[in-house]
Tab-separated table of C-alpha atoms in Angstrom:
chain	number	residue	atom	x	y	z
A	1	UNK	CA	-0.051	-0.063	-0.035
A	2	UNK	CA	1.487	3.324	-0.935
A	3	UNK	CA	1.813	6.123	1.616
A	4	UNK	CA	-0.825	8.497	-0.149
A	5	UNK	CA	-3.400	5.529	-0.390
A	6	UNK	CA	-2.783	4.475	3.234
A	7	UNK	CA	-3.083	7.924	4.539
A	8	UNK	CA	-6.247	8.595	2.550
A	9	UNK	CA	-7.812	5.577	4.403
A	10	UNK	CA	-6.547	6.759	7.755
A	11	UNK	CA	-8.435	10.087	7.830
A	12	UNK	CA	-9.519	13.280	6.022
A	13	UNK	CA	-7.008	15.027	3.891
A	14	UNK	CA	-7.277	18.462	5.485
A	15	UNK	CA	-6.237	16.787	8.899
A	16	UNK	CA	-3.470	14.607	7.362
A	17	UNK	CA	-0.112	16.131	8.302
A	18	UNK	CA	1.819	14.693	5.529
A	19	UNK	CA	-0.782	15.754	2.969
A	20	UNK	CA	-0.726	19.322	4.492
A	21	UNK	CA	3.230	19.500	4.318
A	22	UNK	CA	3.378	17.911	0.831
A	23	UNK	CA	0.796	20.294	-0.470
A	24	UNK	CA	1.497	23.567	1.261
A	25	UNK	CA	5.308	23.059	2.468
A	26	UNK	CA	6.777	25.110	5.142
A	27	UNK	CA	4.541	28.072	4.596
A	28	UNK	CA	1.487	25.700	5.328
A	29	UNK	CA	3.134	24.616	8.468
A	30	UNK	CA	3.712	28.054	9.711
A	31	UNK	CA	0.204	29.218	8.831
A	32	UNK	CA	-1.360	26.291	10.661
A	33	UNK	CA	0.917	26.763	13.704
A	34	UNK	CA	-0.075	30.540	13.775
A	35	UNK	CA	-3.856	29.724	13.458
A	36	UNK	CA	-3.819	27.010	16.085
A	37	UNK	CA	-1.929	29.128	18.466
A	38	UNK	CA	-4.480	31.977	18.844
A	39	UNK	CA	-7.304	32.042	16.264
A	40	UNK	CA	-10.501	30.712	17.350
A	41	UNK	CA	-11.061	28.832	14.107
A	42	UNK	CA	-7.695	26.835	14.566
A	43	UNK	CA	-8.692	24.661	17.511
A	44	UNK	CA	-9.190	21.416	15.334
A	45	UNK	CA	-5.859	21.743	13.586
A	46	UNK	CA	-3.317	18.987	14.074
A	47	UNK	CA	-0.401	21.033	15.763
A	48	UNK	CA	1.411	18.541	17.452
A	49	UNK	CA	1.268	15.707	14.952
A	50	UNK	CA	2.147	18.348	12.133
A	51	UNK	CA	5.350	19.382	13.877
A	52	UNK	CA	6.311	15.871	14.750
A	53	UNK	CA	5.694	14.919	11.205
A	54	UNK	CA	7.674	17.851	9.857
A	55	UNK	CA	10.675	16.677	11.962
A	56	UNK	CA	10.354	13.161	10.640
A	57	UNK	CA	10.093	14.427	6.995
A	58	UNK	CA	13.207	16.884	7.432
A	59	UNK	CA	15.117	13.824	8.586
A	60	UNK	CA	13.874	11.786	5.788
A	61	UNK	CA	14.567	14.568	3.224
A	62	UNK	CA	10.925	14.329	1.904
A	63	UNK	CA	9.013	17.500	1.019
A	64	UNK	CA	10.919	19.646	3.491
A	65	UNK	CA	14.563	20.521	2.275
A	66	UNK	CA	15.218	23.347	4.768
A	67	UNK	CA	17.723	22.761	7.580
A	68	UNK	CA	16.105	21.720	10.925
A	69	UNK	CA	17.267	24.893	12.737
A	70	UNK	CA	15.517	27.106	10.291
A	71	UNK	CA	12.270	25.084	10.337
A	72	UNK	CA	12.399	25.242	14.229
A	73	UNK	CA	13.144	28.895	14.285
A	74	UNK	CA	10.349	29.827	11.942
A	75	UNK	CA	7.710	27.564	13.710
A	76	UNK	CA	8.710	29.265	17.051
A	77	UNK	CA	8.050	32.709	15.567
A	78	UNK	CA	4.680	31.639	14.176
A	79	UNK	CA	3.712	30.036	17.520
A	80	UNK	CA	4.638	33.185	19.488
A	81	UNK	CA	2.981	35.501	16.935
A	82	UNK	CA	-0.195	33.367	16.992
A	83	UNK	CA	-0.381	33.535	20.838
A	84	UNK	CA	0.252	37.397	20.758
A	85	UNK	CA	-2.801	37.701	18.408
A	86	UNK	CA	-4.899	35.519	20.628
A	87	UNK	CA	-4.052	37.612	23.628
A	88	UNK	CA	-4.785	40.968	21.941
A	89	UNK	CA	-8.119	39.491	20.691
A	90	UNK	CA	-9.095	38.292	24.055
A	91	UNK	CA	-8.168	41.740	25.604
A	92	UNK	CA	-10.250	43.491	23.018
A	93	UNK	CA	-13.409	41.082	23.219
A	94	UNK	CA	-13.197	40.722	27.022
A	95	UNK	CA	-16.199	39.024	28.692
A	96	UNK	CA	-18.255	39.126	25.619
A	97	UNK	CA	-16.422	35.912	24.551
A	98	UNK	CA	-18.314	34.159	27.188
A	99	UNK	CA	-21.638	35.334	25.936
A	100	UNK	CA	-20.911	34.349	22.354
A	101	UNK	CA	-23.472	31.831	20.965
A	102	UNK	CA	-22.375	28.328	19.917
A	103	UNK	CA	-21.823	27.634	16.315
A	104	UNK	CA	-20.318	24.942	14.138
A	105	UNK	CA	-16.695	26.228	14.756
A	106	UNK	CA	-17.242	27.891	18.279
A	107	UNK	CA	-18.364	26.026	21.343
A	108	UNK	CA	-18.608	27.738	24.798
A	109	UNK	CA	-17.340	24.408	26.465
A	110	UNK	CA	-13.930	24.965	24.862
A	111	UNK	CA	-13.685	28.614	26.360
A	112	UNK	CA	-14.826	27.144	29.779
A	113	UNK	CA	-12.262	24.438	29.585
A	114	UNK	CA	-9.399	26.871	28.809
A	115	UNK	CA	-10.715	29.216	31.418
A	116	UNK	CA	-10.560	26.565	34.040
A	117	UNK	CA	-6.979	25.493	32.933
A	118	UNK	CA	-5.939	29.138	33.239
A	119	UNK	CA	-7.542	29.546	36.664
A	120	UNK	CA	-5.692	26.381	37.876
A	121	UNK	CA	-2.211	27.010	36.524
A	122	UNK	CA	-2.152	30.901	36.316
A	123	UNK	CA	0.640	32.308	34.179
A	124	UNK	CA	2.233	28.905	33.698
A	125	UNK	CA	-0.864	27.853	31.740
A	126	UNK	CA	0.493	29.762	28.773
A	127	UNK	CA	3.472	27.375	28.671
A	128	UNK	CA	1.532	24.023	29.634
A	129	UNK	CA	-1.353	24.696	27.333
A	130	UNK	CA	1.125	24.535	24.367
A	131	UNK	CA	1.044	20.763	24.866
A	132	UNK	CA	-2.668	20.326	25.278
A	133	UNK	CA	-4.879	20.379	21.997
A	134	UNK	CA	-7.829	22.756	21.990
A	135	UNK	CA	-6.712	24.427	25.276
A	136	UNK	CA	-3.625	25.486	23.321
A	137	UNK	CA	-5.828	27.749	21.032
A	138	UNK	CA	-7.975	29.370	23.796
A	139	UNK	CA	-5.443	29.849	26.722
A	140	UNK	CA	-3.935	32.992	25.170
A	141	UNK	CA	-7.396	34.437	24.464
A	142	UNK	CA	-8.503	33.742	28.112
A	143	UNK	CA	-5.132	35.464	29.231
A	144	UNK	CA	-6.072	38.451	27.376
A	145	UNK	CA	-9.848	38.386	28.667
A	146	UNK	CA	-8.402	38.181	32.251
A	147	UNK	CA	-5.918	41.230	31.458
A	148	UNK	CA	-2.834	39.059	32.440
A	149	UNK	CA	0.130	41.501	32.807
A	150	UNK	CA	1.417	41.924	29.261
A	151	UNK	CA	5.213	41.447	30.032
A	152	UNK	CA	4.321	38.332	32.094
A	153	UNK	CA	2.384	37.062	29.170
A	154	UNK	CA	5.248	37.751	26.604
A	155	UNK	CA	7.776	35.855	28.856
A	156	UNK	CA	5.705	32.730	29.146
A	157	UNK	CA	4.487	32.898	25.488
A	158	UNK	CA	8.158	32.963	24.153
A	159	UNK	CA	9.162	30.210	26.657
A	160	UNK	CA	6.061	28.005	25.507
A	161	UNK	CA	6.602	28.710	21.903
A	162	UNK	CA	10.364	27.621	22.126
A	163	UNK	CA	9.695	24.383	24.178
A	164	UNK	CA	6.657	23.339	21.913
A	165	UNK	CA	7.812	24.650	18.596
A	166	UNK	CA	11.437	23.260	18.895
A	167	UNK	CA	10.738	20.310	21.228
A	168	UNK	CA	8.136	18.513	19.133
A	169	UNK	CA	9.900	19.242	15.859
A	170	UNK	CA	13.287	18.037	17.052
A	171	UNK	CA	11.783	14.950	18.687
A	172	UNK	CA	10.313	13.950	15.327
A	173	UNK	CA	13.681	14.697	13.603
A	174	UNK	CA	15.801	12.432	15.863
A	175	UNK	CA	13.222	9.636	15.919
A	176	UNK	CA	13.131	9.850	12.049
A	177	UNK	CA	16.823	8.877	12.175
A	178	UNK	CA	16.157	5.712	14.047
A	179	UNK	CA	16.448	2.731	11.788
A	180	UNK	CA	13.201	1.139	12.689
A	181	UNK	CA	11.183	4.433	12.454
A	182	UNK	CA	12.874	5.188	9.015
A	183	UNK	CA	12.234	1.744	7.691
A	184	UNK	CA	8.572	2.031	8.752
A	185	UNK	CA	7.819	5.778	8.168
A	186	UNK	CA	4.700	5.093	6.256
A	187	UNK	CA	3.046	3.249	9.225
A	188	UNK	CA	4.449	5.850	11.553
A	189	UNK	CA	2.777	8.601	9.587
A	190	UNK	CA	-0.458	6.731	9.494
A	191	UNK	CA	-0.436	6.466	13.313
A	192	UNK	CA	0.258	10.108	13.600
A	193	UNK	CA	-3.029	10.862	11.460
A	194	UNK	CA	-4.928	8.535	13.700
A	195	UNK	CA	-3.697	10.135	16.939
A	196	UNK	CA	-4.223	13.592	15.560
A	197	UNK	CA	-7.935	12.682	15.148
A	198	UNK	CA	-8.282	11.435	18.884
A	199	UNK	CA	-8.703	14.971	20.417
A	200	UNK	CA	-11.421	15.862	17.913
A	201	UNK	CA	-13.130	12.626	18.324
A	202	UNK	CA	-13.158	13.029	22.253
A	203	UNK	CA	-14.520	16.667	21.754
A	204	UNK	CA	-17.304	15.462	19.415
A	205	UNK	CA	-18.241	12.710	21.982
A	206	UNK	CA	-18.255	15.223	24.870
A	207	UNK	CA	-20.244	17.621	22.808
A	208	UNK	CA	-22.829	14.825	22.091
A	209	UNK	CA	-23.053	13.809	25.657
A	210	UNK	CA	-23.506	17.465	26.803
A	211	UNK	CA	-26.328	18.070	24.422
A	212	UNK	CA	-27.897	14.736	25.581
A	213	UNK	CA	-27.741	15.649	29.203
A	214	UNK	CA	-29.135	19.167	28.377
A	215	UNK	CA	-32.144	17.533	26.412
A	216	UNK	CA	-32.774	15.019	29.407
A	217	UNK	CA	-32.753	18.039	31.853
A	218	UNK	CA	-35.217	19.777	30.009
A	219	UNK	CA	-37.547	16.851	29.866
A	220	UNK	CA	-37.061	16.174	33.579
A	221	UNK	CA	-38.068	19.852	34.254
A	222	UNK	CA	-41.097	19.703	31.886
A	223	UNK	CA	-42.383	16.418	33.407
A	224	UNK	CA	-43.315	17.831	36.978
A	225	UNK	CA	-45.000	20.829	35.261
A	226	UNK	CA	-47.252	18.585	33.316
A	227	UNK	CA	-48.006	16.542	36.304
A	228	UNK	CA	-48.902	19.620	38.368
A	229	UNK	CA	-51.158	20.780	35.509
A	230	UNK	CA	-53.002	17.481	35.438
A	231	UNK	CA	-53.353	17.464	39.199
A	232	UNK	CA	-54.983	20.957	39.199
A	233	UNK	CA	-57.429	19.928	36.417
A	234	UNK	CA	-58.536	16.903	38.397
A	235	UNK	CA	-59.134	18.993	41.375
């Protein structure tokens, strides 16, 4: 089975890290990292798996022919810039973000989850959130909403961008030079696609359960009202 055919069976193309890299190259990687780091619409993008795959492909010499240090540098810059935009957006919209209605690309539960994460870890969340899908997108926005001191945010933003952008990419690069990984890179890439879909699947499952609970709660509240109405009529 060829790599392209195998990956087509593993998941949709727009979430396929190898397809994204082979189609859009380094520019595509940077655009996705920027969007996932601070734009509301970027929460579903495969940031971790994309960077890991980029490292693998740099080591393999496929699609990406830039040196590792340049790839890491540009990824870090894109990640930091994305968080900066997220922070400024959150500072601008403020509490109105928590009143924004749900839509296909926006769920209040994602904001709540990031807010809880930020409340728990404080300034450190800007670094820690880099390694948590979905939360990674909303945490800098929450930092802006909460009016986190800008200098503090910049420090943690730079630290998180360097650790995540360089760490995940370099990990993929060095693993890509291991004989077993290099000999089975097609299967490794398929596994990366599958793993990148897991957070989205979990999010959809949680959304479905939340909707079900909301519906059941509405039925439970309506049932006593109907019972009271029936009793009154009989009296």
